XYZ file of C-alpha atoms in Angstrom:
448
model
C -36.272 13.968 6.423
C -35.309 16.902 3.869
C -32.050 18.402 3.664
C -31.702 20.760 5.700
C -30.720 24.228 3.577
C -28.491 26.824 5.280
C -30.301 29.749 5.515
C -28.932 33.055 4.258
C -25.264 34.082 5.680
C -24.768 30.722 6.883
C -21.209 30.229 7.941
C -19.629 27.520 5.366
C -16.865 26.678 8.452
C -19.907 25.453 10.395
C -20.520 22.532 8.092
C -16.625 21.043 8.777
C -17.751 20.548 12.912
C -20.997 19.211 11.736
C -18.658 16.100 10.030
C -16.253 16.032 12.551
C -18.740 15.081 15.333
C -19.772 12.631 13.740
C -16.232 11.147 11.223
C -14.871 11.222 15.782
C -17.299 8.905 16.893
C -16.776 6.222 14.155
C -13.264 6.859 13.707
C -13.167 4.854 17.010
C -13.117 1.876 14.646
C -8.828 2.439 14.389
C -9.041 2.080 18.481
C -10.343 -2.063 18.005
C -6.548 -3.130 18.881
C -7.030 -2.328 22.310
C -9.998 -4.471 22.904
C -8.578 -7.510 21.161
C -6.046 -8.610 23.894
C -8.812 -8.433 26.901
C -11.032 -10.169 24.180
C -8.857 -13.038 23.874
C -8.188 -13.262 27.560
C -11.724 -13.141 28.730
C -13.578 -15.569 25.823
C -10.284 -17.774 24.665
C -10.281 -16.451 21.133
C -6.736 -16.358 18.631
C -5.496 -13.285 17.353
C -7.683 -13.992 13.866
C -11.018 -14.733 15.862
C -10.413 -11.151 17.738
C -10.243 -9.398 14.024
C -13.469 -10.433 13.338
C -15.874 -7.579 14.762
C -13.272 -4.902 13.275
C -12.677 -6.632 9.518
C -16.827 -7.470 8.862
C -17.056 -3.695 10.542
C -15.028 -2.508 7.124
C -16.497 -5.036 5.008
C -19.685 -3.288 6.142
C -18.367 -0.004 5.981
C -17.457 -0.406 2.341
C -20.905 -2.305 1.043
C -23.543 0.049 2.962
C -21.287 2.906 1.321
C -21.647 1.939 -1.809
C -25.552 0.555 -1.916
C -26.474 3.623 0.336
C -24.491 6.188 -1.919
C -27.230 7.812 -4.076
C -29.749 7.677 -0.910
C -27.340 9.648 0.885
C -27.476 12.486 -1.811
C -31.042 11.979 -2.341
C -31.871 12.172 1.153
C -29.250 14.391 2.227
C -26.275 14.832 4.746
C -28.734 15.012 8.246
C -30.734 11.602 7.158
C -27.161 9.948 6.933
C -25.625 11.322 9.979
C -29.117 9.653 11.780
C -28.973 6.530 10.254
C -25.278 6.535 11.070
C -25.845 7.409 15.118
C -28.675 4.623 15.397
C -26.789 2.060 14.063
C -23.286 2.984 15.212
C -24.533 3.131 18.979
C -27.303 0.505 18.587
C -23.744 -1.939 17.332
C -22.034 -1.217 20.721
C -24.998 -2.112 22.734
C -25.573 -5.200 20.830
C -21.865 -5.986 22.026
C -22.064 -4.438 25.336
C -24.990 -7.548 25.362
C -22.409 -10.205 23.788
C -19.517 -9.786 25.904
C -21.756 -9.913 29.107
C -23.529 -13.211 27.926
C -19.555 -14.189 26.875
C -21.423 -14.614 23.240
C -18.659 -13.605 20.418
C -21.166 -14.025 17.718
C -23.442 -10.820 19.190
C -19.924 -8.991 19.369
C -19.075 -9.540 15.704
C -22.909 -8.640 14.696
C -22.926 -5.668 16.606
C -19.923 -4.241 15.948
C -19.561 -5.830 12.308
C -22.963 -5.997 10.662
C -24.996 -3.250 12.606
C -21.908 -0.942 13.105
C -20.454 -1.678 10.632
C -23.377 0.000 8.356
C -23.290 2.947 10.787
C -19.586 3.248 9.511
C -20.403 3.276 6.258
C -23.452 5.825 6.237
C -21.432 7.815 8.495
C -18.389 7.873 6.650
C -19.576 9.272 3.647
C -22.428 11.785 4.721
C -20.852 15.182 4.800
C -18.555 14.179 2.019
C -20.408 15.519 -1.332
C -21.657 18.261 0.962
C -18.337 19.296 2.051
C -17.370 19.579 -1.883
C -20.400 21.745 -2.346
C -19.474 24.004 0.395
C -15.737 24.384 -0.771
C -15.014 23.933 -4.174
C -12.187 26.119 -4.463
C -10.067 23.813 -2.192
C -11.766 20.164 -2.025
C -8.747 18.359 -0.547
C -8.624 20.444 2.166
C -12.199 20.342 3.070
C -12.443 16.959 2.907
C -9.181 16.908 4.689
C -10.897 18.103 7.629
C -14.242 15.737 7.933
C -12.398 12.825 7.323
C -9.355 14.029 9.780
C -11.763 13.039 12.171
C -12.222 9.314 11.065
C -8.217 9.220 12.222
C -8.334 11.253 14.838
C -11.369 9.250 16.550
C -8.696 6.693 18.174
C -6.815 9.232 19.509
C -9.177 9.869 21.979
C -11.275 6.354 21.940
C -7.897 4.222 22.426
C -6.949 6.223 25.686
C -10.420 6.202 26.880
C -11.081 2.450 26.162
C -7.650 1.722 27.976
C -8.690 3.762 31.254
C -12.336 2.176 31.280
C -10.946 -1.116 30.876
C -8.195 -1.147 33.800
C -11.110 0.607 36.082
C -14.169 -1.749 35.161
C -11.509 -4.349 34.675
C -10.873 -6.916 31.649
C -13.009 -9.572 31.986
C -16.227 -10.071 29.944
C -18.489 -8.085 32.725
C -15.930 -5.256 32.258
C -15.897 -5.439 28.932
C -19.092 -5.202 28.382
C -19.975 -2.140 30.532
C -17.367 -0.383 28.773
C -18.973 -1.029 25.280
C -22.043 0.455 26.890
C -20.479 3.349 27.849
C -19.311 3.628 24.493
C -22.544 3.095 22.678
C -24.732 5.865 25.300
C -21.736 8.387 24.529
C -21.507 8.648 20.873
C -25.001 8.925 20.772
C -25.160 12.231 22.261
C -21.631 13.833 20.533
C -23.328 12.164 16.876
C -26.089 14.287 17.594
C -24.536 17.187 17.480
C -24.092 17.011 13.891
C -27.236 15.733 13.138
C -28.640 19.332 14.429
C -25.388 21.294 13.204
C -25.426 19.605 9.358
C -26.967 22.161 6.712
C -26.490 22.067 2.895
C -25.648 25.206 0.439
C -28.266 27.029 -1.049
C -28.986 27.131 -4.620
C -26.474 28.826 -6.853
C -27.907 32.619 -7.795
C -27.096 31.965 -11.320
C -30.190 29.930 -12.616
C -30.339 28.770 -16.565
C -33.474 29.468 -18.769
C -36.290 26.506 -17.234
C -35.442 28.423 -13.932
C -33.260 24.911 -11.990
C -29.803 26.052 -10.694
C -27.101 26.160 -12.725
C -25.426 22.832 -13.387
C -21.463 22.410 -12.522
C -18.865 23.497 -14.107
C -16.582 21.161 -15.957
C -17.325 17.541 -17.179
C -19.424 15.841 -15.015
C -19.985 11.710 -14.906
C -22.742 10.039 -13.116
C -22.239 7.373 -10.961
C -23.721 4.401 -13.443
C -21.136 5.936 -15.675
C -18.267 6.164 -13.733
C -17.897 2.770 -13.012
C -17.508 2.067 -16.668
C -14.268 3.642 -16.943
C -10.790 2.286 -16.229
C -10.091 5.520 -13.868
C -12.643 4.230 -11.496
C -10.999 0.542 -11.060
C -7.498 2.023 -11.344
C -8.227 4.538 -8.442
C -9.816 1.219 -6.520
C -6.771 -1.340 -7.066
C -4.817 2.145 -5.589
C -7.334 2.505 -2.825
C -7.283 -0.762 -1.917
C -3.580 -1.299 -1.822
C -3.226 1.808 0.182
C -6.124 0.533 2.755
C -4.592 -2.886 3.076
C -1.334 -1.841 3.871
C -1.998 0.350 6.429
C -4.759 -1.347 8.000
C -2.776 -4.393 8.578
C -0.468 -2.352 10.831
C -3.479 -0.707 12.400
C -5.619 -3.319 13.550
C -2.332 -4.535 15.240
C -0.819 -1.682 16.610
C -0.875 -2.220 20.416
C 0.577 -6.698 19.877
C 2.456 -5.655 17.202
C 4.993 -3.406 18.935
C 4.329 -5.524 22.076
C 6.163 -8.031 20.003
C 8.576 -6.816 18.091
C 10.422 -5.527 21.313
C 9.715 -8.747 23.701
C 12.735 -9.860 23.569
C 14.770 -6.545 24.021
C 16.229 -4.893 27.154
C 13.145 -2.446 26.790
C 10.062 -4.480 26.212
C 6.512 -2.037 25.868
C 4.259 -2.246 28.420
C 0.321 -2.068 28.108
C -0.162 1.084 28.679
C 2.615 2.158 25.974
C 1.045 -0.077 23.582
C -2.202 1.590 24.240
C -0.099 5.198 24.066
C 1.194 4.131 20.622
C -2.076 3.015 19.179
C -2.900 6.950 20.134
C -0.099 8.306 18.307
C -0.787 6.284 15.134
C -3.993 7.846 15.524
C -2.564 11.039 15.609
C -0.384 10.525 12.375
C -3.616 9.332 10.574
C -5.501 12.079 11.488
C -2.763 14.674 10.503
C -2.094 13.439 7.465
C -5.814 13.435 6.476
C -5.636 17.130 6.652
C -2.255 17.752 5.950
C -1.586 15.352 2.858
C -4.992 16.135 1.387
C -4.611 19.941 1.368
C -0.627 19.579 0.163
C -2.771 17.698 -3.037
C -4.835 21.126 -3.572
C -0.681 22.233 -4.379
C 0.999 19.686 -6.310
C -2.288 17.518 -7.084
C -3.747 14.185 -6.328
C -1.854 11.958 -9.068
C 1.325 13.168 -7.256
C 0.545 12.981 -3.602
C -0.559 9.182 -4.443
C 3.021 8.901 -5.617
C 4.538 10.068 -2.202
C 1.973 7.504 -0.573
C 2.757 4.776 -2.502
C 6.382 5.064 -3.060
C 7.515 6.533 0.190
C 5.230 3.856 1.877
C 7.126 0.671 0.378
C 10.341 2.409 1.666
C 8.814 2.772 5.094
C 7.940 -0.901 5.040
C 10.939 -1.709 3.960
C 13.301 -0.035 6.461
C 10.972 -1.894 9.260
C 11.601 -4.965 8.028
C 15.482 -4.541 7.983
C 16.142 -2.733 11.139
C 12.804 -2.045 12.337
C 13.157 -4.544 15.460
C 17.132 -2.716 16.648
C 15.408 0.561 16.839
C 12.832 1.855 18.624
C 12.844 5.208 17.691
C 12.722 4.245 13.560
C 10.053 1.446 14.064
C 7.445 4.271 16.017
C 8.660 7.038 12.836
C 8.143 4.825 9.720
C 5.041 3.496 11.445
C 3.693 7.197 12.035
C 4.915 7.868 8.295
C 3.078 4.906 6.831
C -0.325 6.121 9.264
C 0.087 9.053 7.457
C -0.066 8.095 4.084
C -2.725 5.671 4.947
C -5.377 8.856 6.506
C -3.773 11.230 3.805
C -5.000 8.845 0.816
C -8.626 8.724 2.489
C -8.930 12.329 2.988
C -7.286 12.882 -0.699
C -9.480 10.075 -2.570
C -12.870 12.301 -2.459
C -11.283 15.553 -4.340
C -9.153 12.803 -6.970
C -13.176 11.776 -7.809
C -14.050 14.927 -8.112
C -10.883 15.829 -10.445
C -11.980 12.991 -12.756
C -15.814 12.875 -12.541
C -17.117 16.126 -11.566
C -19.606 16.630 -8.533
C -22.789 15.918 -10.294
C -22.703 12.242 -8.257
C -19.320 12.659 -6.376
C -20.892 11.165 -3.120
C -22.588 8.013 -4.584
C -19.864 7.645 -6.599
C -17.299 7.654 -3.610
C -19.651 5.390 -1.807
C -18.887 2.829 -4.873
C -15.009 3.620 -4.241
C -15.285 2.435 -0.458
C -15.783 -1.497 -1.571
C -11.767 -1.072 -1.880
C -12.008 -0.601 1.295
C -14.142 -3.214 2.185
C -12.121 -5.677 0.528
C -8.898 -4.347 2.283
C -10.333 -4.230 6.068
C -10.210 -8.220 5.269
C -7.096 -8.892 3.243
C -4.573 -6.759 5.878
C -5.597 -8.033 9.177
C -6.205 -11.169 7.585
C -2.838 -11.564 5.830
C -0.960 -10.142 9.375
C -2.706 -12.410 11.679
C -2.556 -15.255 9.849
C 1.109 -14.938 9.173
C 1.512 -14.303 12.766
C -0.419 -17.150 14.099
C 1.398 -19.604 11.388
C 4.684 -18.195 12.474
C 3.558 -18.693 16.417
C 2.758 -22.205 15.695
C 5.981 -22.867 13.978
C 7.857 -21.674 17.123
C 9.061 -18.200 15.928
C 8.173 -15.306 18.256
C 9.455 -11.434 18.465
C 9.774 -9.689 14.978
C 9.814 -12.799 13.314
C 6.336 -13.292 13.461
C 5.505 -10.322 10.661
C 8.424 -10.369 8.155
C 6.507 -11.808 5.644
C 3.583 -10.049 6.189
C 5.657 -6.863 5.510
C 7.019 -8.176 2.374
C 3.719 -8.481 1.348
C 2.747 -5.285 2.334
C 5.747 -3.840 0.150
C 4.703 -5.387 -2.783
C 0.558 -4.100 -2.648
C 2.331 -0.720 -2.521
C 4.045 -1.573 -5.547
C 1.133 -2.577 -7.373
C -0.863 0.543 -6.223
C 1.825 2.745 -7.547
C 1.947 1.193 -11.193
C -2.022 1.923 -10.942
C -1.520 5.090 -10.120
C 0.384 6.011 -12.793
C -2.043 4.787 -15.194
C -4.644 6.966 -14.273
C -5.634 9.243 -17.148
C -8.651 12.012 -17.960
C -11.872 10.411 -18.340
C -12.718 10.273 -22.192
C -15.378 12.856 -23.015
C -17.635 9.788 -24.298
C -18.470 9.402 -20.564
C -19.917 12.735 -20.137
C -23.203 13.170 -18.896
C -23.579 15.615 -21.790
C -22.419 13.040 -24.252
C -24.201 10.287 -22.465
C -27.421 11.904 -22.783
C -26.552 12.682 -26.258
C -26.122 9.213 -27.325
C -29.335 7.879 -25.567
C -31.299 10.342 -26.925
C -30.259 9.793 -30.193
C -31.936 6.434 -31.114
C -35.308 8.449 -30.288
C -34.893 11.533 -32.249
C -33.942 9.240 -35.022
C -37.422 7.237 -34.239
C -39.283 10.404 -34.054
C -37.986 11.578 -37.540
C -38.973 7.942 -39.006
C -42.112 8.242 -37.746
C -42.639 11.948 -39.137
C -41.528 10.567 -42.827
């Protein structure tokens, strides 16, 4: 399947649906919280067991990003978004077959392993094609793609809720609802699959007749992850990820909890409602954050998310649980930092490496991400299970796991602020230079 090439006077703000058809479909990832309770219920599994489909979903996200990186920009942006739709949907009917047959296992390789590589495919598709498309504001245009990975619980977690109370929560329910699922992202996925085209050639064309190559320093994607900037920018990734994500996966038990014991406990449905509105702060500040780094620049905006972020955690752990209100705001705040260093990490690559391999290169990036889908539902639920057995209930049961959340932040901000230029030795000009070197040397011997 080529790449399909926009023919001439092709609209450039047709390519941004293309990725948003298909970054709302798998964004319903961020929606998993709502599943987990009826999960439990229906096939008797702990809070931990019911993070399994979603964490090996981001371990796969992050792994088929990063080994299918330089296929997707071989292959281009419309083989991606296909491979993404196949295995995305095919993962929900493998579930859809797993919670009928009350068979976890077919639930976490469905919506792990096979969907989980639909995640990863997906995610990054339109990305390097995006750049292409807009160069003269890459935050923003990335911005809006990935907007859509946030915003896809805003309308999955809803959804999900409603088919659940109609089909009803036990494992027959459950199931039909994955199907449901599966048969409707199908069709929207498509959409982008037809819609998806990439830029022509650039008019200016050097001597041997290619296009022109890109301006500024460009690194390839063997290259890039021999430089410190790369592992700096995925200890700040990661940090980023795994704080927010612990919150995430949580969302609807974890504000359930914190106000059992008040005079205003949440109900179900608000659970469900606030799960939506976490969705809706990571999907604004995907677009919002990101373009406010085409402004003040990417170094900077990691220092709001970072910084700002440890002080959100911090005022939740303190008087989080006495007020409502500030728990749902510095939750929203942290959501936002959490979508706004996604959408922001794509042009930050591009700042430092150029887009000569900016996709593949990204795809490398997402094994942060892999890594934190584990550690932050991982270190939450475990904490909260511990705590659970040791007889502690309400906002008890994730003090810790805040702490810990705090600190990450901490460490992602000191590796922020080590980030640098990448040396020019890196180059692809200078790389080239240096392997070619030993052979024109060879070539002179052998003339002598």
């Amino acid at each position: 399947m080529s790449p399909p090439i926009a023919p001439v006077g092709w609209s450039r703000w047709l390519v941004p649906p293309a990725a948003l058809s298909i970054h709302l479909s798998i964004g319903q990832a961020y929606a998993w919280s709502v599943f987990k309770p009826p999960l439990e219920e229906a096939l008797g599994l702990s809070g931990t067991q019911s993070a399994l489909p979603f964490q090996l979903g981001i371990v796969m996200l992050g792994l088929s990003a990063a080994f299918g990186g330089t296929l997707v920009e071989r292959r281009g942006p419309r083989w991606a978004m296909t491979v993404a739709l196949v295995c995305f949907s095919s993962g929900f009917l493998l579930s859809a077959l797993g919670a009928a047959t009350q068979q976890f296992w077919l639930i976490v390789l469905g919506y792990g392993f096979v969907g989980g590589i639909g995640l990863g495919i997906g995610y990054i598709s339109p990305v390097s094609t995006l750049i292409k498309w807009f160069p003269d504001r890459p935050g923003m245009a990335t911005g809006i793609a990935i907007m859509g990975f946030g915003g896809g619980a805003l309308i999955a977690s809803p959804w999900s809720a409603q088919m659940l109370e109609s089909f009803g929560g036990d494992n027959s329910g459950i199931a039909l609802a994955f199907l449901v699922h599966g048969l409707a992202y199908a069709v929207f996925m498509l959409l982008g699959v037809v819609l998806v085209r990439v830029p022509r050639p650039r008019a200016e064309e050097r001597a041997d007749g290619r296009p022109a190559t890109p301006d500024g320093p460009q690194v390839s994607a063997r290259q890039a992850l021999r430089t410190p900037q790369f592992w700096l920018l995925w200890v700040v990734l990661c940090m980023n990820v795994t704080a927010g994500i612990g919150i995430l996966e949580k969302a609807a038990p974890m504000i359930t909890d914190f106000f059992a014991d008040t005079s205003t406990p949440v109900s179900v449905t608000a659970s469900a409602g606030f799960v939506a509105l976490l969705s809706a702060a990571n999907m604004a500040g995907r677009i919002g954050w990101s373009s406010a780094s085409d402004l003040i620049g990417r170094k900077n905006i990691y220092r709001v998310y970072l910084g700002a972020g440890t002080l959100m955690y911090a005022l939740i752990a303190l008087v989080g649980s006495s007020s409502k209100p500030l728990f749902v705001l510095c939750a929203l705040v942290i959501l936002s930092f959490y979508g706004g260093g996604f959408a922001t990490i794509p042009a930050y690559l591009k700042d430092l490496f150029g887009t000569y391999q900016v996709g593949a290169i990204h795809g490398r990036l997402l094994t942060a991400w892999s890594t934190a889908g584990v550690l932050g539902p991982l270190i939450v639920n475990w904490i909260a299970d511990r705590q659970e057995e040791a007889g502690k209930h309400g906002a008890d049961l994730y003090g810790r796991s805040l702490l810990i959340m705090m600190a990450l932040l901490a460490v992602g901000f000191v590796a922020n602020e080590l980030v640098r230029p990448v040396h020019p030795s890196h180059h692809l000009d200078a790389v080239t230079a240096q392997k070619g070197a030993p052979r024109a040397r060879r070539q002179r011997a052998e003339s002598a």
